[in-house]
mmCIF file of C-alpha atoms in Angstrom:
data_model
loop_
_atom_site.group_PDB
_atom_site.id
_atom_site.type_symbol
_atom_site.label_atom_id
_atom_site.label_comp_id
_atom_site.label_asym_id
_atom_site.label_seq_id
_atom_site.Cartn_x
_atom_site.Cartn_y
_atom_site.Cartn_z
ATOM 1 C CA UNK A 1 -184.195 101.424 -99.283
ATOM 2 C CA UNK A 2 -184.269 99.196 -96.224
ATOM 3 C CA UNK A 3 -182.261 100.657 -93.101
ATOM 4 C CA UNK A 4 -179.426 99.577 -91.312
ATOM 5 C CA UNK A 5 -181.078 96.991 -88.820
ATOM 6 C CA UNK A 6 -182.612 95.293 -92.379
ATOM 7 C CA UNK A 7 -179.176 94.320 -93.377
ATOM 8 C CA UNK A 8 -178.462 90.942 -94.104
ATOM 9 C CA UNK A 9 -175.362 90.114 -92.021
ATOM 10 C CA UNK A 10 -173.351 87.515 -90.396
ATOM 11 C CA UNK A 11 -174.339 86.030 -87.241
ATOM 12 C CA UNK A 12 -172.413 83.351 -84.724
ATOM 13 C CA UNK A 13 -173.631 80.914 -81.496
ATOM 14 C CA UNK A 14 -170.918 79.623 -79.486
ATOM 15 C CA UNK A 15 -172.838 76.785 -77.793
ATOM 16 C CA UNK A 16 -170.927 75.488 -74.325
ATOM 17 C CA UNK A 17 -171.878 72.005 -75.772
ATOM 18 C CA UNK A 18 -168.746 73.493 -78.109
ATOM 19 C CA UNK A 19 -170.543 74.122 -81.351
ATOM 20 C CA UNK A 20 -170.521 77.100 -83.371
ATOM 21 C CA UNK A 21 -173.942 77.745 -84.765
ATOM 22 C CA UNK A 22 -174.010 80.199 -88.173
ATOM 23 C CA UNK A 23 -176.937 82.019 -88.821
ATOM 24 C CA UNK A 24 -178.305 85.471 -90.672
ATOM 25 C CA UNK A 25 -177.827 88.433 -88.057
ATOM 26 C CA UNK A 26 -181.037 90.551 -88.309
ATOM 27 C CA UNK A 27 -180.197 92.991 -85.635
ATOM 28 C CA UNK A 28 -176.205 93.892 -84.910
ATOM 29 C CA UNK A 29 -174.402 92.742 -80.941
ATOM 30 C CA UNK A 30 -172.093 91.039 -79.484
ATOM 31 C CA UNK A 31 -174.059 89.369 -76.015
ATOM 32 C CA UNK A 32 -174.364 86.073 -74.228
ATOM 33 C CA UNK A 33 -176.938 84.381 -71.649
ATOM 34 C CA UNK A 34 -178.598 81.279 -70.745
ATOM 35 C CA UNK A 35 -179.826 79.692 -73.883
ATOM 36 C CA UNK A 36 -183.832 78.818 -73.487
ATOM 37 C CA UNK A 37 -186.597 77.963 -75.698
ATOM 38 C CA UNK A 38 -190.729 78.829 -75.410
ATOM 39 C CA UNK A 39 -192.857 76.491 -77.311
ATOM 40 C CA UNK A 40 -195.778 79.442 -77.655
ATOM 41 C CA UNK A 41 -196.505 80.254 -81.340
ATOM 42 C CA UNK A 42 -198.615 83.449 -80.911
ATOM 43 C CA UNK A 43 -198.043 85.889 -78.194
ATOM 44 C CA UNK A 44 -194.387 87.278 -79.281
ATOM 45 C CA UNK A 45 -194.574 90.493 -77.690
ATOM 46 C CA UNK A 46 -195.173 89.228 -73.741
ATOM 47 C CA UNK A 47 -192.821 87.018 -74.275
ATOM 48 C CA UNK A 48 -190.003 89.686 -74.917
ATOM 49 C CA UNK A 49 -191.267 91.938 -72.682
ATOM 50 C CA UNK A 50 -191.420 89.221 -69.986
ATOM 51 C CA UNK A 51 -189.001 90.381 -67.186
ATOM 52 C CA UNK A 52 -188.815 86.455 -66.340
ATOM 53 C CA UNK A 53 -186.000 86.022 -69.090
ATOM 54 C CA UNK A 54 -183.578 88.849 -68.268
ATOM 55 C CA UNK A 55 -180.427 87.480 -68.701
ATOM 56 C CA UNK A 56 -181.443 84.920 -71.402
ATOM 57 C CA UNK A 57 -181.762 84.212 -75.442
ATOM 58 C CA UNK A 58 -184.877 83.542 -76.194
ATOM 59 C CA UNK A 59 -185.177 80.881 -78.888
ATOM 60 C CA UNK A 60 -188.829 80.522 -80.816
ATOM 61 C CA UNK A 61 -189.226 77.179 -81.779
ATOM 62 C CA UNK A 62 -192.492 78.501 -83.902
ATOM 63 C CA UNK A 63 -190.897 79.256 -87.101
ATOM 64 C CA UNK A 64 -192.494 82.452 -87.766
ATOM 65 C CA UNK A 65 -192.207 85.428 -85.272
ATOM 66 C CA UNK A 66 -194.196 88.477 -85.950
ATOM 67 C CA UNK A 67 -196.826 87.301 -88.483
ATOM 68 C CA UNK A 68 -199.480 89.660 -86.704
ATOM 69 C CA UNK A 69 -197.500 92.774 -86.181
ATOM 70 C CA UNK A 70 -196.020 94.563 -83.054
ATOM 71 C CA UNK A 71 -198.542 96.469 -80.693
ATOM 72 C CA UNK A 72 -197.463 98.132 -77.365
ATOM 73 C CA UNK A 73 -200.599 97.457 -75.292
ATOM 74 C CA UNK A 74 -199.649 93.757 -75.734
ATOM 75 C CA UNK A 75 -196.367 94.320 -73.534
ATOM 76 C CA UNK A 76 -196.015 92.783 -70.384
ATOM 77 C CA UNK A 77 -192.778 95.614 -69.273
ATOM 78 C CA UNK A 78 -191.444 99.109 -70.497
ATOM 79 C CA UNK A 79 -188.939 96.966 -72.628
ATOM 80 C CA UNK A 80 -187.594 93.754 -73.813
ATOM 81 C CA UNK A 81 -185.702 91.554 -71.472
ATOM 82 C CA UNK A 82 -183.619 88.884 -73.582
ATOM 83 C CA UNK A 83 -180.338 90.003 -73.992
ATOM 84 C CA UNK A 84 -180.973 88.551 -77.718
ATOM 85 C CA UNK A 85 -183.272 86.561 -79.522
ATOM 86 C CA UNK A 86 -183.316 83.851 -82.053
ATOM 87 C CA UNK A 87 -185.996 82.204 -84.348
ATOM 88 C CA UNK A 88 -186.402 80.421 -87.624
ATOM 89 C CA UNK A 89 -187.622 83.469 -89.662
ATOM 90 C CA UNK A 90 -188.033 86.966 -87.819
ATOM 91 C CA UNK A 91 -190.583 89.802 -89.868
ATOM 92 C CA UNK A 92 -189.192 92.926 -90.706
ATOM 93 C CA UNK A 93 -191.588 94.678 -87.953
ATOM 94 C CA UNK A 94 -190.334 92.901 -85.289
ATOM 95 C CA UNK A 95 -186.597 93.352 -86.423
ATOM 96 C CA UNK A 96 -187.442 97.207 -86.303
ATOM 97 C CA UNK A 97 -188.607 96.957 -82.459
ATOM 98 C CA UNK A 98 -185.910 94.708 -81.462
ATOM 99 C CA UNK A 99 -183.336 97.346 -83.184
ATOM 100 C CA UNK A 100 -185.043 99.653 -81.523
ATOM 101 C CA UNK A 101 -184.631 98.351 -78.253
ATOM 102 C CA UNK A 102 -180.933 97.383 -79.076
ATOM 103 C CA UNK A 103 -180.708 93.343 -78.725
ATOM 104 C CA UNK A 104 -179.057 91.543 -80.981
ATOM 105 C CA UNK A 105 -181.298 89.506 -83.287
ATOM 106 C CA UNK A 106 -180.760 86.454 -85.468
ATOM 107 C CA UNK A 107 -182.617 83.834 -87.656
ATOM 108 C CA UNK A 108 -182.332 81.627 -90.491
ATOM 109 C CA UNK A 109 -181.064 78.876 -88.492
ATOM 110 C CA UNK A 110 -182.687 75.490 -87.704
ATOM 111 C CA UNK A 111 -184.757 76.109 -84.405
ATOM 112 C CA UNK A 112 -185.426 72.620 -84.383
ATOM 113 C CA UNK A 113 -181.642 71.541 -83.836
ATOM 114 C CA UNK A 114 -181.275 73.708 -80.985
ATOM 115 C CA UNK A 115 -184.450 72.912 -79.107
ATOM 116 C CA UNK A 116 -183.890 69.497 -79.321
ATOM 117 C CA UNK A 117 -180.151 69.827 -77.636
ATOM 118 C CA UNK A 118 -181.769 72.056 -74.902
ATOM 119 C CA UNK A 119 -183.812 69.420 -74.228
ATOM 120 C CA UNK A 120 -181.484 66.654 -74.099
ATOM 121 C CA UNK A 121 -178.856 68.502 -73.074
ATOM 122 C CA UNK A 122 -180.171 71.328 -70.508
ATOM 123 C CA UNK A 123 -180.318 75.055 -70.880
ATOM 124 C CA UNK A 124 -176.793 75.805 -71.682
ATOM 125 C CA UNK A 125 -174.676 78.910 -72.273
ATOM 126 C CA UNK A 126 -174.070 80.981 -75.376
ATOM 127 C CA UNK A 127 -172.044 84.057 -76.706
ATOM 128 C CA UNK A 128 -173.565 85.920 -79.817
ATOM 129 C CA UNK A 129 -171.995 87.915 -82.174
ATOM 130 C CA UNK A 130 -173.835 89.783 -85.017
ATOM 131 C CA UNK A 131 -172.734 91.800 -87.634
ATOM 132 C CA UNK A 132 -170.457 92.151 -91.249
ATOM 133 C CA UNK A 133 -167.116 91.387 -89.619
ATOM 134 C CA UNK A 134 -168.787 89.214 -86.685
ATOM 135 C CA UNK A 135 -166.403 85.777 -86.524
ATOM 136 C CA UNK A 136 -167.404 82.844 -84.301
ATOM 137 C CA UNK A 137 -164.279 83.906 -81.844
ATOM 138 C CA UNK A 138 -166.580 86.538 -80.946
ATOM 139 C CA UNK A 139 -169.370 84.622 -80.257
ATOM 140 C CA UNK A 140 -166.483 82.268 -78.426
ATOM 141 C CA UNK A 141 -165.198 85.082 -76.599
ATOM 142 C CA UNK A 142 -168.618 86.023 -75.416
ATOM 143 C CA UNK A 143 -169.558 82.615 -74.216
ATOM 144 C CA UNK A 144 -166.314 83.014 -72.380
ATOM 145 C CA UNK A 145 -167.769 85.770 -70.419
ATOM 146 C CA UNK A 146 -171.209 83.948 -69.580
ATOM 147 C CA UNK A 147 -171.496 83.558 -65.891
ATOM 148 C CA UNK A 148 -174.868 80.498 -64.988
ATOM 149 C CA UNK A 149 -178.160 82.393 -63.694
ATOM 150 C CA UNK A 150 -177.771 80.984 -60.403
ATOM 151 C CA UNK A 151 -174.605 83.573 -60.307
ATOM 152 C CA UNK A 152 -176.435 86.686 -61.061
ATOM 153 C CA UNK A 153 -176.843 87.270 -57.029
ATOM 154 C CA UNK A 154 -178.435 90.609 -57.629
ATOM 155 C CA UNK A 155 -180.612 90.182 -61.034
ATOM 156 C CA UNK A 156 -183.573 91.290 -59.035
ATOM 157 C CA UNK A 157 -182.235 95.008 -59.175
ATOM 158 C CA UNK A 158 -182.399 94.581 -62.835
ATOM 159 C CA UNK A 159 -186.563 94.145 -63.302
ATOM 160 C CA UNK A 160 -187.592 95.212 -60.109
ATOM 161 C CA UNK A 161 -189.791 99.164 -59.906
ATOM 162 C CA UNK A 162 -187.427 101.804 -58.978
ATOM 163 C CA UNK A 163 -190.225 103.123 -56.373
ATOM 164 C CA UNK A 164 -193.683 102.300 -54.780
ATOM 165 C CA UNK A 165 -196.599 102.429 -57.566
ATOM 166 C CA UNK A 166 -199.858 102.355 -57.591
ATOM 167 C CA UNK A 167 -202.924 100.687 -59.421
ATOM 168 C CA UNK A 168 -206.604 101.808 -58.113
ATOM 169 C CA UNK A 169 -208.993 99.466 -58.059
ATOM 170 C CA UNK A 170 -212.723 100.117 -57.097
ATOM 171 C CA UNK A 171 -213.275 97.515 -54.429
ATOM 172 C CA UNK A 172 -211.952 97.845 -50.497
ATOM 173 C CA UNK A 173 -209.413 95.027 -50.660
ATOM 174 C CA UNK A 174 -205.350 96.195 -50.609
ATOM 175 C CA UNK A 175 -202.688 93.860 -52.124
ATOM 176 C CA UNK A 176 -198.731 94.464 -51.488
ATOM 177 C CA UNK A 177 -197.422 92.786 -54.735
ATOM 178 C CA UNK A 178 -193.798 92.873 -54.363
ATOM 179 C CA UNK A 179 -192.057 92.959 -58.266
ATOM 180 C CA UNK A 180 -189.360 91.068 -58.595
ATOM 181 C CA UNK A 181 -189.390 91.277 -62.362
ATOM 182 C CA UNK A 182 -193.760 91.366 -62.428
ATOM 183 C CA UNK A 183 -195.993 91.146 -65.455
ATOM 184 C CA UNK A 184 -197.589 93.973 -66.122
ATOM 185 C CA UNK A 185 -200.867 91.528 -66.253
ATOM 186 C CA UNK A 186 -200.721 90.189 -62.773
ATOM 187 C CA UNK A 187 -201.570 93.787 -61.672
ATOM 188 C CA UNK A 188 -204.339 94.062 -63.911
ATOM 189 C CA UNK A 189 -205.599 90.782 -63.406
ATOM 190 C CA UNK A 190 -205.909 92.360 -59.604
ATOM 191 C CA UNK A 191 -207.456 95.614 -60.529
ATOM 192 C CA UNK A 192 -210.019 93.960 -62.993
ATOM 193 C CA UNK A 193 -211.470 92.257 -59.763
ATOM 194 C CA UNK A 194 -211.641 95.694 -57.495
ATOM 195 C CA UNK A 195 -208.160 95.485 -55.610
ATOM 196 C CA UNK A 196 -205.861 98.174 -55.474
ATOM 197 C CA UNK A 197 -202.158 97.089 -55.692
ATOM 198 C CA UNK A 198 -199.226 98.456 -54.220
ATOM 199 C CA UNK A 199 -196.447 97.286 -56.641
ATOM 200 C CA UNK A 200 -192.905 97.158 -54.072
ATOM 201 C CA UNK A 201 -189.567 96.858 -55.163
ATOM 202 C CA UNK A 202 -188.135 93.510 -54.642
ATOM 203 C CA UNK A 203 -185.760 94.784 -51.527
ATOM 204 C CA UNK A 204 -189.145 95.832 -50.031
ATOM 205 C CA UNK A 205 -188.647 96.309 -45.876
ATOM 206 C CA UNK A 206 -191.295 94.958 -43.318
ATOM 207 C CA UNK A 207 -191.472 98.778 -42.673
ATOM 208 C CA UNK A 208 -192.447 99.435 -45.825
ATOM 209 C CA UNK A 209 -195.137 96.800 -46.275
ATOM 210 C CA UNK A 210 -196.681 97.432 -43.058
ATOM 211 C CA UNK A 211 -197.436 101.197 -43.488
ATOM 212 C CA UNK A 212 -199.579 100.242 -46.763
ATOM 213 C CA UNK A 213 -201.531 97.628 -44.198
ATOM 214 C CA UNK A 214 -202.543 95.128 -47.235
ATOM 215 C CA UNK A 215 -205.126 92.386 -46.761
ATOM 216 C CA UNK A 216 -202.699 90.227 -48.921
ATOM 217 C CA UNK A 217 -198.768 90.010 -49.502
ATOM 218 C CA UNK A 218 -198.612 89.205 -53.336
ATOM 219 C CA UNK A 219 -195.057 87.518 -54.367
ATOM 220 C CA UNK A 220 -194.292 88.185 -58.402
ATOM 221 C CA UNK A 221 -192.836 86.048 -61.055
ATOM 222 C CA UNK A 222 -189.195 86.889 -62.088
ATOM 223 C CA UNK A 223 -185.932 85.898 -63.227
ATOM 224 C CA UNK A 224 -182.830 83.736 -61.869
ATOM 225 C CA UNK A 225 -182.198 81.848 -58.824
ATOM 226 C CA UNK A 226 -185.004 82.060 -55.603
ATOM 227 C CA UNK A 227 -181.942 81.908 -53.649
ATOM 228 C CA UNK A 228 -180.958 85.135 -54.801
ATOM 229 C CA UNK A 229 -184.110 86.911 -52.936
ATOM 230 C CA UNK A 230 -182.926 87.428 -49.769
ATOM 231 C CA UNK A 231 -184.681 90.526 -48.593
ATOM 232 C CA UNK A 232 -187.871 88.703 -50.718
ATOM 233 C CA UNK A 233 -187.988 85.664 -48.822
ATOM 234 C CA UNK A 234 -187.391 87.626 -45.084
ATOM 235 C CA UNK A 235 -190.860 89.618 -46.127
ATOM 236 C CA UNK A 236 -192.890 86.029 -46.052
ATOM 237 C CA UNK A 237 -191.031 84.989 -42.960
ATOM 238 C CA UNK A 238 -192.370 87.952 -41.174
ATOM 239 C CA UNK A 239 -195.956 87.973 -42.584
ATOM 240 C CA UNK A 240 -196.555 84.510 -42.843
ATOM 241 C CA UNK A 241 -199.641 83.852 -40.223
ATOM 242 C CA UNK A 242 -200.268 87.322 -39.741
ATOM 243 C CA UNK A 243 -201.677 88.292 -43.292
ATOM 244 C CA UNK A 244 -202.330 85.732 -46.065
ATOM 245 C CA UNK A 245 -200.035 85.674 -48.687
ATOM 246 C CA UNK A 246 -199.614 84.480 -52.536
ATOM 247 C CA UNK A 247 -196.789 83.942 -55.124
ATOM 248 C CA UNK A 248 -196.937 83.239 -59.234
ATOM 249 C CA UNK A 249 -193.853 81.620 -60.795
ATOM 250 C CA UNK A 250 -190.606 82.437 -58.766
ATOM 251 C CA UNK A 251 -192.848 84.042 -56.051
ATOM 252 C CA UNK A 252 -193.999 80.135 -55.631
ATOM 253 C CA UNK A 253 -190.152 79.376 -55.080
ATOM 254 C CA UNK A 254 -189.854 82.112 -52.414
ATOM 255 C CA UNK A 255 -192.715 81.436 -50.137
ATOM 256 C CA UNK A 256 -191.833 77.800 -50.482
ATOM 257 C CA UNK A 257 -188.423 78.323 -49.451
ATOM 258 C CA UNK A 258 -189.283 80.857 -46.683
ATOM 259 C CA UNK A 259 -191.477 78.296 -45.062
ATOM 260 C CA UNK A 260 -189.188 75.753 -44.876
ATOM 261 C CA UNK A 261 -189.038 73.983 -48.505
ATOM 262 C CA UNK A 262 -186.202 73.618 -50.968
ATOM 263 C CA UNK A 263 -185.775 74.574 -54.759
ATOM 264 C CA UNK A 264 -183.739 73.402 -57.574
ATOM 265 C CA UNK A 265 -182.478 74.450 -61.142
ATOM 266 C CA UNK A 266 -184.640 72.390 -63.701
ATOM 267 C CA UNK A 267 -183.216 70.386 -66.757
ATOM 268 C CA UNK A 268 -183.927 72.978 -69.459
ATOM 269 C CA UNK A 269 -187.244 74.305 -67.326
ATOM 270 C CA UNK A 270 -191.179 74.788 -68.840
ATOM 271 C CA UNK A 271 -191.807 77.541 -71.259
ATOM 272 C CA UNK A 272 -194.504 77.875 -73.251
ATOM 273 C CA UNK A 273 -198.578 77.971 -72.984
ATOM 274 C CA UNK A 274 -199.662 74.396 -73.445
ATOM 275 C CA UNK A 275 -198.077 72.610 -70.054
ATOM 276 C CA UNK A 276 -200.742 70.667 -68.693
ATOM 277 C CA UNK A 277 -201.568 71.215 -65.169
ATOM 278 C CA UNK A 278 -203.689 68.618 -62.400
ATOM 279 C CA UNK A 279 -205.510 69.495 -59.195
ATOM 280 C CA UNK A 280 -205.244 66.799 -57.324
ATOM 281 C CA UNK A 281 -208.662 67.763 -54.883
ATOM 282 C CA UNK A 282 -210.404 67.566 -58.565
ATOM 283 C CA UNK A 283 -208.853 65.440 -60.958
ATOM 284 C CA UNK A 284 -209.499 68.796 -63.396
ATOM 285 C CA UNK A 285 -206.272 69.233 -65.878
ATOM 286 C CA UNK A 286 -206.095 73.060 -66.773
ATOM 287 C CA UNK A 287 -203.931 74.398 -70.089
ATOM 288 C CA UNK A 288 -201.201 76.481 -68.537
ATOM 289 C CA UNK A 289 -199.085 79.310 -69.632
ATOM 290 C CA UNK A 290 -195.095 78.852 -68.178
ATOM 291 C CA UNK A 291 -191.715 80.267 -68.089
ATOM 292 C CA UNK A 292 -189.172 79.089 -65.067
ATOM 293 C CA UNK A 293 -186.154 76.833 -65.376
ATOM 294 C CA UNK A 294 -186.270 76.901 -61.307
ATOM 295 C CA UNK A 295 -189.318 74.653 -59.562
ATOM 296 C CA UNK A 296 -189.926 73.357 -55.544
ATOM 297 C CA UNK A 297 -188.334 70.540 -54.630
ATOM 298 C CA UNK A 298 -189.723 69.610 -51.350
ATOM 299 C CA UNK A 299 -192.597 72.418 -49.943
ATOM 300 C CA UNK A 300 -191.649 71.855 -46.349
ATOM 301 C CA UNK A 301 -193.840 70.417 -43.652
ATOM 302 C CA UNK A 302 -196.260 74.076 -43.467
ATOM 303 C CA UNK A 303 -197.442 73.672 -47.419
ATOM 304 C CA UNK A 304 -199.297 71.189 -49.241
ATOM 305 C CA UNK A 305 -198.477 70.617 -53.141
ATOM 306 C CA UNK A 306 -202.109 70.858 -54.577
ATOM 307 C CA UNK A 307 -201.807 70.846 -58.174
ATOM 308 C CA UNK A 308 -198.939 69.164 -60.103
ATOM 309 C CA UNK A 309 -197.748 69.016 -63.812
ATOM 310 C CA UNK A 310 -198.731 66.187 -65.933
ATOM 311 C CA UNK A 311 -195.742 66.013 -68.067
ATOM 312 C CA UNK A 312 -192.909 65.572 -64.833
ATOM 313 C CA UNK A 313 -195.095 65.860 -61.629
ATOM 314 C CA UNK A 314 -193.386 68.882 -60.790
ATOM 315 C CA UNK A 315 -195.136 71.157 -58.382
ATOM 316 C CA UNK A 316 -197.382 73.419 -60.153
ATOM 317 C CA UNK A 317 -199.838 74.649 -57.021
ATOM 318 C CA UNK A 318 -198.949 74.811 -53.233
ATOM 319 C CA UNK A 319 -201.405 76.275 -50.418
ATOM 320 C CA UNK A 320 -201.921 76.025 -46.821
ATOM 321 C CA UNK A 321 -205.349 76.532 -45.111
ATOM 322 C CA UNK A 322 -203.817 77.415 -41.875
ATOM 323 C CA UNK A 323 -201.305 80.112 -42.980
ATOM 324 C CA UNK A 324 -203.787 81.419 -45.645
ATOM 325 C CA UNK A 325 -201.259 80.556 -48.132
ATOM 326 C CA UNK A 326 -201.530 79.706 -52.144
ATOM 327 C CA UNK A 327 -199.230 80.127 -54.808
ATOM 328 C CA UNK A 328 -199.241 79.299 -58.491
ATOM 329 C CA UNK A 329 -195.608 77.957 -60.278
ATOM 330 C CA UNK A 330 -197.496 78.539 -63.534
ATOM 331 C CA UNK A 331 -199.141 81.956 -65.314
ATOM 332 C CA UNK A 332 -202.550 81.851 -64.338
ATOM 333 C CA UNK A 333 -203.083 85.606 -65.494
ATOM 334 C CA UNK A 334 -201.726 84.173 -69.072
ATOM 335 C CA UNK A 335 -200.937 86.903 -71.663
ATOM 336 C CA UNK A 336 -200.113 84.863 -73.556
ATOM 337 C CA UNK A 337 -201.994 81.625 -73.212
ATOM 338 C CA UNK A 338 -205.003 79.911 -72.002
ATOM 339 C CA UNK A 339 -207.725 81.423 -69.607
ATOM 340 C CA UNK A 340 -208.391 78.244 -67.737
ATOM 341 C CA UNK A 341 -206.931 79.310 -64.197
ATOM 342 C CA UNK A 342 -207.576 82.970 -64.279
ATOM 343 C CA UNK A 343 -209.671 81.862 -61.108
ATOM 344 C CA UNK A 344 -206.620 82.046 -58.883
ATOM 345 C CA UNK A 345 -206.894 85.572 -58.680
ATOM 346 C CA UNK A 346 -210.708 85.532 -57.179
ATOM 347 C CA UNK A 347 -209.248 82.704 -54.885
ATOM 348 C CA UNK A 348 -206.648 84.915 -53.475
ATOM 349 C CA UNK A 349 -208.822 87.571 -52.977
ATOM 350 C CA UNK A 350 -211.028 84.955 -51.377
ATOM 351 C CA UNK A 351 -208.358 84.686 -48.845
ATOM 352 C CA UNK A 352 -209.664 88.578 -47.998
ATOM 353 C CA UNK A 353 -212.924 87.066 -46.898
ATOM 354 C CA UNK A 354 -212.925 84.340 -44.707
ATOM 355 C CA UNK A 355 -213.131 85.240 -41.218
ATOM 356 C CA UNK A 356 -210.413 85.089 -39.032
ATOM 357 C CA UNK A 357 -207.784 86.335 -41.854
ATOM 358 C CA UNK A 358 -207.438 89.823 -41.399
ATOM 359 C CA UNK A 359 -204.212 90.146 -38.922
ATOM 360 C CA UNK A 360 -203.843 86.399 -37.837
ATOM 361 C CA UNK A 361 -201.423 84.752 -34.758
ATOM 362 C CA UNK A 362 -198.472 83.931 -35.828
ATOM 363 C CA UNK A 363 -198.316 79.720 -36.275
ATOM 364 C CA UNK A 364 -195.040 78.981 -37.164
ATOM 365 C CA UNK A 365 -191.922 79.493 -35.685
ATOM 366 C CA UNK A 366 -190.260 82.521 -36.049
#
């Protein structure tokens, strides 16, 4: 006898292109977000555990999600961040964890169709609504309620740690990685190379960073709007040229915008593990794992863009010798995805090294 969250029900999208999408409701809601797609066919689990898509429905354009089963130590977070997700065909198993974790589920619905609007259309809004007497005037009345992700002003709070933690490594060199929605892997990817990281909450102080006296400030992927990071971006104002300092994803964003750069909101944004990625110093082009729907638009006159994608030119890599600055808009600590750039990590740490780095004049203007 299957249980509840088994049941075969009715499911609705209300689109804000104005469609109503019908599909088979696999786990029972009534939510809305900013519709997105990932491209990745294996690697499931990270990607609803990813803090990076709080606030969003997650659609799979791989038609089958949860062919190889649901295991915890492949979780990037302590629980899944779409507020609902949405794929061709979902397995039972990973029905059971998303009922579990209480979002809203649906599939039987062609994936294709909706990828291809996001595309031409942009990541757009949608209300949800799941269950035997869901109606699409639900799902209309939830896309009603759907505010953009550039208006969640304090969707940091939402993934950030509650409190200072700490991951030992066996090496001497100290890393401040401030979590504004962090993957559990970016620590590890750390530890596995001797560093011990300090994981801060996103609101961190100057105070707060100073008393751990890290060799590097470490910026963290996350979700919504680098504008939104206020207290985030006044941490690499004050350490910039005293200590060097790194970012992944949105923590790319913030150090850009902090010394002196702009952002912008991205068509319908990269997700997925295949985007192709180009140093420019080498001419190498690296596989890349992704997920932002924000990118740099113009690093500022203190950072140099050093790697770019293939696909739009967007910046992918940004650094500056002088500030003992790099930053990654990509994944290089994957899970899931290629390994090719997994060397950022020893560069950072390289940043430990060089002489003169430790607690450096200040070369900007304050």
């Amino acid at each position: 006898m299957f249980r509840s969250f088994l049941v075969m029900s009715d499911a609705y999208l209300a689109l804000e292109d104005g469609r109503v999408v019908e599909a088979r409701g696999r786990v029972p809601g009534r939510t809305r977000g900013e519709l997105v797609f990932t491209t990745a066919y294996t690697g499931y689990e990270e990607s609803l555990t990813d803090p990076s898509y709080e606030e969003q429905v997650l659609t799979f354009s791989y038609p089958l999600i949860g062919n190889y089963g649901v295991r915890a130590e492949r979780f990037e977070s302590d629980r899944v961040h779409p507020r609902a997700a949405v794929a061709r065909e979902f397995t039972d198993e990973v029905v059971e964890w998303l009922a579990e974790e209480d979002v809203p589920a649906v599939d039987h619905l062609d994936t294709r169709d909706l990828v291809t609007s996001i595309r031409e259309e942009g990541a757009m809004k949608v209300g949800i609504a799941v269950g035997e007497d869901a109606t699409p005037e639900d799902a209309k009345e939830e896309l009603s309620k759907c505010k953009g992700m550039s208006d969640h002003v304090d969707i940091g709070a939402q993934v950030t740690t509650p409190e200072l933690t700490t991951f030992e490594g066996d090496g001497d060199t100290t890393v401040a990685l401030v979590d504004c929605g962090a993957k559990q892997s970016i620590a590890d990817s750390l530890v596995d190379r001797g560093a011990t990281v300090h994981v801060l909450p996103y609101d961190a102080t100057a105070e707060d960073v100073s008393e751990l006296e890290p060799d590097v400030l470490f910026i963290s992927n996350g979700p919504g709007d680098p504008k939104n990071y206020t207290a985030t971006r006044e941490l690499v104002e004050e350490f910039a040229g005293d200590i060097p300092l790194a970012g992944i994803c949105l923590g790319q964003q913030i150090v850009a915008s902090a010394l002196g750069g702009t952002t912008e909101k991205m068509a319908f944004g990269h997700r997925g593990v295949n985007q192709p990625v180009r140093d420019l110093q080498t001419g190498k082009v690296v596989m890349t794992t992704q997920n932002h729907g924000y990118t740099v638009a113009d690093p500022g006159e203190h950072l140099d863009v050093t790697q770019v994608n293939v696909n739009d030119d967007t910046a992918e890599g940004l650094a500056s010798e002088e500030l003992s600055v790099i930053t990654r808009q990509y994944h290089p600590e994957a899970h899931p995805g290629p390994h090719d750039s997994l060397g950022f990590f020893d560069d950072v740490l390289a940043m430990t090294e060089s002489e003169g780095n430790g607690r450096k004049r200040r070369v900007i203007a304050d």
